Tab-separated table of C-alpha atoms and ligand atoms in Angstrom:
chain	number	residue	atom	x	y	z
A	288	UNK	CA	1.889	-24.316	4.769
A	289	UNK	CA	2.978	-24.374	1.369
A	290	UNK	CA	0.188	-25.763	0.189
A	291	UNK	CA	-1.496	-22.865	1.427
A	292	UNK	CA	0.467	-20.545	0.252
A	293	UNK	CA	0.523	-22.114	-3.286
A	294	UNK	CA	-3.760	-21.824	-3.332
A	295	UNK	CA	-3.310	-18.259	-2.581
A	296	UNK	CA	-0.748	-17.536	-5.357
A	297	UNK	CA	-2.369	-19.349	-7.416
A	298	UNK	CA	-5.530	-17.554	-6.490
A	299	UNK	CA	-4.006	-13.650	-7.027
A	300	UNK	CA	-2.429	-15.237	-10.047
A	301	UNK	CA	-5.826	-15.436	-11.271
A	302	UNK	CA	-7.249	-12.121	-10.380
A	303	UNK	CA	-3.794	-10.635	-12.755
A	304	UNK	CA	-4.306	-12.684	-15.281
A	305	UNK	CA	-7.941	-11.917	-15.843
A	306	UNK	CA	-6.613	-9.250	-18.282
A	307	UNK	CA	-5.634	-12.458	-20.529
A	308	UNK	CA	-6.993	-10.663	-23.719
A	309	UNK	CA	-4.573	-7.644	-25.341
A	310	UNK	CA	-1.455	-9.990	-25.057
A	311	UNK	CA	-1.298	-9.448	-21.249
A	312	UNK	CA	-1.613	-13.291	-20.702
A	313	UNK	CA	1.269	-13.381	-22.242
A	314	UNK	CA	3.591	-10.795	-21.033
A	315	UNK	CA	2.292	-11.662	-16.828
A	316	UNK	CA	3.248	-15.052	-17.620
A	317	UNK	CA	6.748	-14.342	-17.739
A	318	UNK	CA	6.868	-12.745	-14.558
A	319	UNK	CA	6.754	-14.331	-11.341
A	320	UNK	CA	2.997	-14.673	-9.886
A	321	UNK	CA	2.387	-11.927	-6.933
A	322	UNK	CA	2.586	-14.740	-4.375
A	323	UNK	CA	2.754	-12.880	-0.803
A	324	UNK	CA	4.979	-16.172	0.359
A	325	UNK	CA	7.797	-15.114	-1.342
A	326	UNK	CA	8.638	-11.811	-0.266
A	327	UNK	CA	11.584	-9.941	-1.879
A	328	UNK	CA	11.489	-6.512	0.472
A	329	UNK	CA	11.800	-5.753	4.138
A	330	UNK	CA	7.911	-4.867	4.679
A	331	UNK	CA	6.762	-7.660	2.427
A	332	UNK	CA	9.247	-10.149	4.743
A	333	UNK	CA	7.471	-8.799	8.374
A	334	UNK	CA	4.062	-9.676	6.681
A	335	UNK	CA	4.664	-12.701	5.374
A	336	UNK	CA	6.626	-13.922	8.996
A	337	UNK	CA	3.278	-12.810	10.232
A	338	UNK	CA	0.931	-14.588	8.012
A	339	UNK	CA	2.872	-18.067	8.356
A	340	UNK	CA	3.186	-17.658	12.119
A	341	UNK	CA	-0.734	-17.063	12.550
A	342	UNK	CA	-1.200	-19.855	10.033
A	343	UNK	CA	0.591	-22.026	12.148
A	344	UNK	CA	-1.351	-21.144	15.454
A	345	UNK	CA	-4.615	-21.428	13.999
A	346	UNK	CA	-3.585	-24.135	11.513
A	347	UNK	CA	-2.654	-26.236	14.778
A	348	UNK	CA	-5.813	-25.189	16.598
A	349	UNK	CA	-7.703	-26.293	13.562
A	350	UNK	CA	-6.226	-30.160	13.394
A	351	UNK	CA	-6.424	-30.067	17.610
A	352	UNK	CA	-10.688	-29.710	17.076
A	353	UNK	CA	-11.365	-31.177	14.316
A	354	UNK	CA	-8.742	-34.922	15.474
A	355	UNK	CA	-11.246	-33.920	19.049
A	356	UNK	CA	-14.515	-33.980	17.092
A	357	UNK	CA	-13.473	-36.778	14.938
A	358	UNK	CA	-12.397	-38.914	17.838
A	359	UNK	CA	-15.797	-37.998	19.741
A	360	UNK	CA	-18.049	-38.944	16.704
A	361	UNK	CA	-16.775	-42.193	16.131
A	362	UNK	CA	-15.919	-43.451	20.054
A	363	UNK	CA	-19.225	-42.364	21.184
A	364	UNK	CA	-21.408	-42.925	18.113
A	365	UNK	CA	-24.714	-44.423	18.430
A	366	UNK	CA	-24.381	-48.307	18.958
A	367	UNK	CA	-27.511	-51.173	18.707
A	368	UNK	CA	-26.304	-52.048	22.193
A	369	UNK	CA	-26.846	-48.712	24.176
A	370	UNK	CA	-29.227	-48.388	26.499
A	371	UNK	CA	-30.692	-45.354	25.733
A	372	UNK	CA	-29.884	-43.678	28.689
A	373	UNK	CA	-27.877	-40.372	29.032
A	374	UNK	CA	-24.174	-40.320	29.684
A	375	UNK	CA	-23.093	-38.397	32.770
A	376	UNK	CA	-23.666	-34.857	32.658
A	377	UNK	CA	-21.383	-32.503	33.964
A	378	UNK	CA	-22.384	-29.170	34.748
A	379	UNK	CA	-20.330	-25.988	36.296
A	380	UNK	CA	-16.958	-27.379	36.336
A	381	UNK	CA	-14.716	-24.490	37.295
A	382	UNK	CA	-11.336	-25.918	35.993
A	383	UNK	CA	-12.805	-26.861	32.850
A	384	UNK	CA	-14.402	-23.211	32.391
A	385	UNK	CA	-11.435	-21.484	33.255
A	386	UNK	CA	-9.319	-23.638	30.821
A	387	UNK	CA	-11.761	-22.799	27.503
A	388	UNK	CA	-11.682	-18.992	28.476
A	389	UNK	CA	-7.640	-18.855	29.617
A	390	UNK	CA	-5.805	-20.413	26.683
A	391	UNK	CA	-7.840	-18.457	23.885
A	392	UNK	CA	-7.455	-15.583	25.502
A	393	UNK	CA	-3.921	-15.624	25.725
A	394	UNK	CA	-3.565	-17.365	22.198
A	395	UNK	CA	-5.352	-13.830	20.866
A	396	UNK	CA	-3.497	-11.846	23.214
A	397	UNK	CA	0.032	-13.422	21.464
A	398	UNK	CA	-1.419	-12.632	17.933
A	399	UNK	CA	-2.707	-9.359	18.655
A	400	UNK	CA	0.939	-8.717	19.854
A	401	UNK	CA	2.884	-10.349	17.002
A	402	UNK	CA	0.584	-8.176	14.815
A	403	UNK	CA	1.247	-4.734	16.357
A	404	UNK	CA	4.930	-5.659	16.518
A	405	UNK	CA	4.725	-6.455	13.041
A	406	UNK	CA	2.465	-3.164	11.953
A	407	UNK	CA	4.642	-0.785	14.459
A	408	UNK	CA	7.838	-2.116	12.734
A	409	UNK	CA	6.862	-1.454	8.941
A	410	UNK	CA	5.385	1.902	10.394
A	411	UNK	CA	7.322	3.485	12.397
A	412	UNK	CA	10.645	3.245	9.974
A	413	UNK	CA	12.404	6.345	9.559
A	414	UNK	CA	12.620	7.614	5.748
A	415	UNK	CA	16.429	7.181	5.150
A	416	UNK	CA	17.809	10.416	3.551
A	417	UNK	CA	19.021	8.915	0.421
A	418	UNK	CA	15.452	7.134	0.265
A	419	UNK	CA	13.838	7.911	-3.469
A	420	UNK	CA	10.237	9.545	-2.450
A	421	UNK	CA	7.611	8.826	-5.129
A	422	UNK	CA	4.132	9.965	-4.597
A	423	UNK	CA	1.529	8.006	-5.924
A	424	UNK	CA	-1.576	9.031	-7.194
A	425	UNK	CA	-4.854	6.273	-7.413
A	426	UNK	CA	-7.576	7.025	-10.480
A	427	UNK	CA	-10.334	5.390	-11.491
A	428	UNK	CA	-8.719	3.306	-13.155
A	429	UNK	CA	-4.982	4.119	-12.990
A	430	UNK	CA	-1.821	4.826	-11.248
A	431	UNK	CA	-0.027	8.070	-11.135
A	432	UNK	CA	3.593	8.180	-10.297
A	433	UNK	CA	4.940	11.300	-9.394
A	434	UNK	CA	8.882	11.467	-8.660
A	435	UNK	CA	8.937	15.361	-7.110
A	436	UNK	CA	12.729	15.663	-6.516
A	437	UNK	CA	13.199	14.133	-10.114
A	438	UNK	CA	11.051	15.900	-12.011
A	439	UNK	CA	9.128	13.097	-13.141
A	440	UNK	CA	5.765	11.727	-13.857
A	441	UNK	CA	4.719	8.672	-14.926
A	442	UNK	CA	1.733	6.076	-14.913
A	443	UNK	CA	0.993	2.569	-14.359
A	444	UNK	CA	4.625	1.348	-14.033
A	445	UNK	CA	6.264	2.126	-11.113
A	446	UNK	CA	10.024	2.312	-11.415
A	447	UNK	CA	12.843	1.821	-8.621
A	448	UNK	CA	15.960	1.152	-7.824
A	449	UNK	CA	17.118	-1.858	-6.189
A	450	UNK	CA	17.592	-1.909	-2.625
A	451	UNK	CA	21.084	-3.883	-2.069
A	452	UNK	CA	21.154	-4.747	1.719
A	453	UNK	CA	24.913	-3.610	1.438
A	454	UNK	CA	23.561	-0.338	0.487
A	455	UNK	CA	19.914	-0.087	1.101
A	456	UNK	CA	17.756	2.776	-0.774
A	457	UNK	CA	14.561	1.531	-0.653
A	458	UNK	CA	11.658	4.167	-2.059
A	459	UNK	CA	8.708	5.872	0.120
A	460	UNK	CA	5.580	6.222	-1.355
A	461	UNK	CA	3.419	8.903	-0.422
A	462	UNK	CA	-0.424	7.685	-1.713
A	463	UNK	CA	-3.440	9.975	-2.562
A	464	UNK	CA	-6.520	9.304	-4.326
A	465	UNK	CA	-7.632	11.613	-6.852
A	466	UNK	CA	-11.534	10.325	-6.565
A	467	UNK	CA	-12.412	7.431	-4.659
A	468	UNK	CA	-10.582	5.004	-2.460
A	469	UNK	CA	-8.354	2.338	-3.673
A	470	UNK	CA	-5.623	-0.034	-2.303
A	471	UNK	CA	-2.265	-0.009	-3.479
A	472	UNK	CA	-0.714	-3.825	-3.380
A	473	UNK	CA	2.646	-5.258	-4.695
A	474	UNK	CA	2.541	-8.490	-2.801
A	475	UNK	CA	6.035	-9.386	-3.464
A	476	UNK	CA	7.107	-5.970	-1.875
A	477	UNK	CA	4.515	-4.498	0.825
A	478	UNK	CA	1.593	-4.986	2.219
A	479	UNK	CA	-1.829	-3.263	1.173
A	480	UNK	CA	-2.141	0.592	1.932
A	481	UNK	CA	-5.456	1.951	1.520
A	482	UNK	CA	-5.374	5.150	-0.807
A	483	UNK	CA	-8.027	7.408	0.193
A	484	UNK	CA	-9.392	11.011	-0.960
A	485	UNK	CA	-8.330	13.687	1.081
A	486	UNK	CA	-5.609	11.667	3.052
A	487	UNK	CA	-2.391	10.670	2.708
A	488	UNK	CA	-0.819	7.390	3.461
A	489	UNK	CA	2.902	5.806	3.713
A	490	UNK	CA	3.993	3.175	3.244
A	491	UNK	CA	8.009	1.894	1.552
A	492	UNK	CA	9.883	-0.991	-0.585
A	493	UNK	CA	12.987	-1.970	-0.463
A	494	UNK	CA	13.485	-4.509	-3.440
A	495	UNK	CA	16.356	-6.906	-3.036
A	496	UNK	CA	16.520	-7.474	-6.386
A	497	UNK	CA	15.861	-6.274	-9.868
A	498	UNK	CA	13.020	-7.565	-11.784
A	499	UNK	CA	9.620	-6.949	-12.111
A	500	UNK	CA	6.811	-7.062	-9.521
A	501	UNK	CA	2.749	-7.557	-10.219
A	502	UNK	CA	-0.005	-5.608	-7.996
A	503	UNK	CA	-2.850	-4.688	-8.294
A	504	UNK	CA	-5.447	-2.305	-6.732
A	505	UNK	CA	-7.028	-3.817	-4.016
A	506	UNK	CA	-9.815	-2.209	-2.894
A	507	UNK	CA	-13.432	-2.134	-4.816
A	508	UNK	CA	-13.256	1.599	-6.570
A	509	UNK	CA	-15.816	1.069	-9.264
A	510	UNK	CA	-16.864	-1.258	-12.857
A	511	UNK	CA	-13.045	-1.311	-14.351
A	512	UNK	CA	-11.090	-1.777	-10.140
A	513	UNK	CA	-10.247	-5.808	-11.297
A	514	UNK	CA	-8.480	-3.827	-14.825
A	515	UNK	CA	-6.210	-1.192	-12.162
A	516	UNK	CA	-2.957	-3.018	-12.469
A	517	UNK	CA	0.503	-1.921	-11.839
A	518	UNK	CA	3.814	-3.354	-12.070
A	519	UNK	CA	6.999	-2.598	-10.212
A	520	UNK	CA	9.823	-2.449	-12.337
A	521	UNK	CA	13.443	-3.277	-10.252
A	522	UNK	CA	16.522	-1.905	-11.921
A	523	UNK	CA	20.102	-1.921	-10.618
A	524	UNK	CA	22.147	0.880	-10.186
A	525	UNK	CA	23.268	1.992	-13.479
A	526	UNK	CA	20.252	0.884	-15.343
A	527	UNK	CA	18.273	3.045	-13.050
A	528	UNK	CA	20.151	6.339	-13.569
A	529	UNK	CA	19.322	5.846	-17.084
A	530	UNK	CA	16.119	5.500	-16.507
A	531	UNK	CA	15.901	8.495	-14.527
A	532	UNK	CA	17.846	10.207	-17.772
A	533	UNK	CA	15.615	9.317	-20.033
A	534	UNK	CA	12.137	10.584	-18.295
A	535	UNK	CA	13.768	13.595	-18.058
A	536	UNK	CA	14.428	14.232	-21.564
A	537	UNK	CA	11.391	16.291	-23.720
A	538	UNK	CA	9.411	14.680	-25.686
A	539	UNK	CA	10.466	13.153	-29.021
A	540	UNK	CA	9.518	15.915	-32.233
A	541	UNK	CA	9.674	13.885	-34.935
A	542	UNK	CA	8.740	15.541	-37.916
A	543	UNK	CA	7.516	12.816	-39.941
A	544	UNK	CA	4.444	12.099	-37.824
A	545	UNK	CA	2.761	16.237	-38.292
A	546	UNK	CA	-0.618	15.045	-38.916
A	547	UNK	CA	-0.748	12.851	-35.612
A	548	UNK	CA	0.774	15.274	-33.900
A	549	UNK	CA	-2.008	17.638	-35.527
A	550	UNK	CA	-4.803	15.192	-34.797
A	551	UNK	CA	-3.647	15.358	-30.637
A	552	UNK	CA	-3.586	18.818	-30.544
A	553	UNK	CA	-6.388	19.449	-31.894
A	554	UNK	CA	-8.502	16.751	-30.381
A	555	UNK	CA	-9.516	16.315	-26.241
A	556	UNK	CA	-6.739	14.829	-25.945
A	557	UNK	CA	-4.882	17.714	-24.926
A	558	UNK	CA	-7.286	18.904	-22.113
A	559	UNK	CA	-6.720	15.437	-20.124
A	560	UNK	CA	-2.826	14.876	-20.979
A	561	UNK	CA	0.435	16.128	-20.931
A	562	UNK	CA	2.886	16.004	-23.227
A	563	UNK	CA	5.924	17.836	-22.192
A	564	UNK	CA	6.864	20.968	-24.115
A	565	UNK	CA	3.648	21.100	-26.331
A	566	UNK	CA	-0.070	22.562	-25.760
A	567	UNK	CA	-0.704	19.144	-23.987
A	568	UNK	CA	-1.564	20.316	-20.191
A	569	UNK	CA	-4.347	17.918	-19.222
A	570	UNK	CA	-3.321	16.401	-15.944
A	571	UNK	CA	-6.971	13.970	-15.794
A	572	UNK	CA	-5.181	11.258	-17.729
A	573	UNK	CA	-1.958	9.576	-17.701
A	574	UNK	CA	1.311	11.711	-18.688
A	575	UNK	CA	1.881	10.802	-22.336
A	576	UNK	CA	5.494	12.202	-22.510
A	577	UNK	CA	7.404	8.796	-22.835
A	578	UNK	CA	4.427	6.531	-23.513
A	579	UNK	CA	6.148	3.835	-25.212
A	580	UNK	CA	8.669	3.588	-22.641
A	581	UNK	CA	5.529	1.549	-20.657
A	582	UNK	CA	5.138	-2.447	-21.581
A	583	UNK	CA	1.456	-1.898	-21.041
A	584	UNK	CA	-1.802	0.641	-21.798
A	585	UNK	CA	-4.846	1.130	-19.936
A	586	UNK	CA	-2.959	0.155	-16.437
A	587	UNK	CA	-2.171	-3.182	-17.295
A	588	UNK	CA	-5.090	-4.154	-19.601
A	589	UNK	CA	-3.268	-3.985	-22.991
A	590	UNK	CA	0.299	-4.848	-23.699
A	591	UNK	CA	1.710	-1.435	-25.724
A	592	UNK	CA	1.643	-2.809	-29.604
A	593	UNK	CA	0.716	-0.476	-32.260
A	594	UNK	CA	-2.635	-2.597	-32.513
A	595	UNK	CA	-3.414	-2.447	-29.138
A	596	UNK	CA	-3.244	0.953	-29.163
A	597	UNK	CA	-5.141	2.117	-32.278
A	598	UNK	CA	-7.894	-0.427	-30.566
A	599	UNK	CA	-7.809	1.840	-27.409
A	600	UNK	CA	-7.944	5.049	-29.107
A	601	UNK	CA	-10.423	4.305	-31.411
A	602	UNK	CA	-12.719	2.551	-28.458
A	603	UNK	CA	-11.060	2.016	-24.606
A	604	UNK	CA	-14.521	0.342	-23.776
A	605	UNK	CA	-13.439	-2.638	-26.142
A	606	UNK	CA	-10.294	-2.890	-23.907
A	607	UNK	CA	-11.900	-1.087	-20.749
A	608	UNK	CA	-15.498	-1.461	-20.561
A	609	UNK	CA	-16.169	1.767	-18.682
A	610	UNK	CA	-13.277	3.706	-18.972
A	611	UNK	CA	-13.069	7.152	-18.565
A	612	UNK	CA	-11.533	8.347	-21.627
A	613	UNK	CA	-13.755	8.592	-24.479
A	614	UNK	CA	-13.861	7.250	-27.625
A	615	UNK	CA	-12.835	10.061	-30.432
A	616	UNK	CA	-14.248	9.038	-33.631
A	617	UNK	CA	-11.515	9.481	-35.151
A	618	UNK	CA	-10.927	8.574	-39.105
A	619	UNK	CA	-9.193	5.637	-39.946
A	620	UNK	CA	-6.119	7.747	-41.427
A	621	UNK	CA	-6.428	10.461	-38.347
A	622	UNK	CA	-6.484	7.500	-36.061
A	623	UNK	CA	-3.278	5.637	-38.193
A	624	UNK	CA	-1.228	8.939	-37.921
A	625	UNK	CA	-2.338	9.641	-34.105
A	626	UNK	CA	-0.845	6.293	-33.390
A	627	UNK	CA	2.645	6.880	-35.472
A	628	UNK	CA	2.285	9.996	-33.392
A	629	UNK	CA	2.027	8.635	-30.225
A	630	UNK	CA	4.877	6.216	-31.116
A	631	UNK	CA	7.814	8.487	-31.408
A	632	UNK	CA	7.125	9.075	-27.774
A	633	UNK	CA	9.567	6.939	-26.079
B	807	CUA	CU1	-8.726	1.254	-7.674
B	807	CUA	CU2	-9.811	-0.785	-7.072
């Protein structure tokens, strides 16, 4: 079982480390791989129950056929000294019949029930009052985080409080897709939910602890769907207010950086993003307002360095190959001050 369980973190471990370029390698490796056997929040704790409890079944069914079919090839194997004749052959044997169509049956019938238990339970929960309600927006190829009693909006990094079992206030997410359909997946926290257009879905965490949490979208959406990442970041109490303070404070206006902040408004930029309190109104791309509070760019493609992100404005196809936002042509100064623009944005 743990074996198992070790292929298959090893496995997603894989698919989130793809994005090895950019420094990413780097900054995932600290973090603990999104391995769905070790489950830090209620919903993530059902699902995993689940998924070792059908392991088992069929794990056991698996070692009963194949020690059968072992046995049977070697006892009855072909031997220089048989006759050539036929063994007896039994046909119609009610028990027998009865037997192979009984015990599956009620070996599915137990599964199917374990799994609607399991589905009905992370369902049908009630959204505590004090829960945090964050709705979450899938793009090609980004996340939108929208906190609506908070008056926040974010991207790419998801941030909650933790979820002490003492005092549980774990967070309800409210998904939408803004074009096609994705999957929203923190396997440390909750099981897949489908994000698709014209629908919304539910689905809730409730961290146990702090710390930070890999997913990834999990549903094909198009060329850059493996490069739609998203972390989960955990704080505790305090550190979380803060947090919460600082997204709500307008944008930095530092007046040593006028030419970048020239350069943005009077380039595209301004018709896809928002930058709180300026001409900046786009709401197509990611909200810029406290940009370098995020560890990464380009949902999880890039760690945020200066480099990194004079690379992605001057071409996102070298970090994205496909991305929607185009490349500006900017001059090497424009491009310089954009960035030392975009970096008093914390
Ligand atoms: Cu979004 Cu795959």
């Amino acid at each position: 079982m743990r074996g198992t369980g070790f292929l298959l973190g090893l496995l997603a471990a894989r698919v989130v480390y793809a994005a090895n370029d950019w420094g990413m390698g780097d900054a995932n490796s600290k973090l603990a791989p999104p391995h769905m056997f070790r489950p830090l929040s209620t919903p993530a704790h059902e699902i995993s129950t689940l998924a070792i409890f059908t392991l088992a079944v069929t794990g056991a069914i698996f070692v009963i056929v194949a020690v059968l079919l072992a046995y049977s090839a070697i006892r009855f194997r072909a031997r220089r000294t048989d006759d050539g004749s036929e063994p007896p052959q039994v046909y119609g044997s009610g028990p027998v019949e009865f037997a192979w169509t009984a015990v599956p049956v009620l070996i599915v019938f137990v599964l199917a029930l374990t799994t609607g238990r399991t589905v009905y339970t992370i369902q049908a929960a009630r959204r505590p009052p004090n829960a945090l309600g964050v709705r979450v927006v899938g793009h090609q190829w980004w996340w939108e985080f929208q906190y609506p009693e908070l008056g926040i909006v974010t991207a790419n990094e998801l941030h909650v409080p933790v979820s002490d079992p003492r005092d549980p206030r774990p967070t309800f997410l409210e998904l939408e897709s803004a074009d096609v359909a994705h999957s929203f997946w923190v396997p440390q926290l909750a099981g897949k939910t489908d994000v698709i257009p014209n629908k919304t879905n539910v689905t809730w965490i409730e961290p146990e602890r702090p710390g930070v949490f890999l997913g990834q979208c999990a549903e094909f959406c198009g060329t850059q769907h493996a490069l739609m990442l998203l972390r989960v970041v955990v704080h505790p109490r305090d550190e979380w207010e803060h947090w919460v303070a600082s997204q709500r404070a307008p944008a930095a206006t530092d007046k040593s950086v006028e030419n970048g902040r020239r350069v943005f408004a009077s380039t595209a930029c301004v018709n896809c993003h928002v930058v709180q309190g300026t001409g900046a109104t786009g709401r197509f791309g990611p909200d810029l307002t406290h940009l370098m509070s995020r560890e990464t760019l380009a949902a999880g493609a890039a760690l945020n360095t200066p480099a990194n992100l004079k690379a992605w404005l001057r071409d996102p196809n070298v970090i994205k190959p496909g991305a929607l936002m185009p490349a500006m042509d900017l001059a090497d100064r424009d491009l310089d001050d954009l960035v030392a623009y975009l970096e008093t944005l914390r």
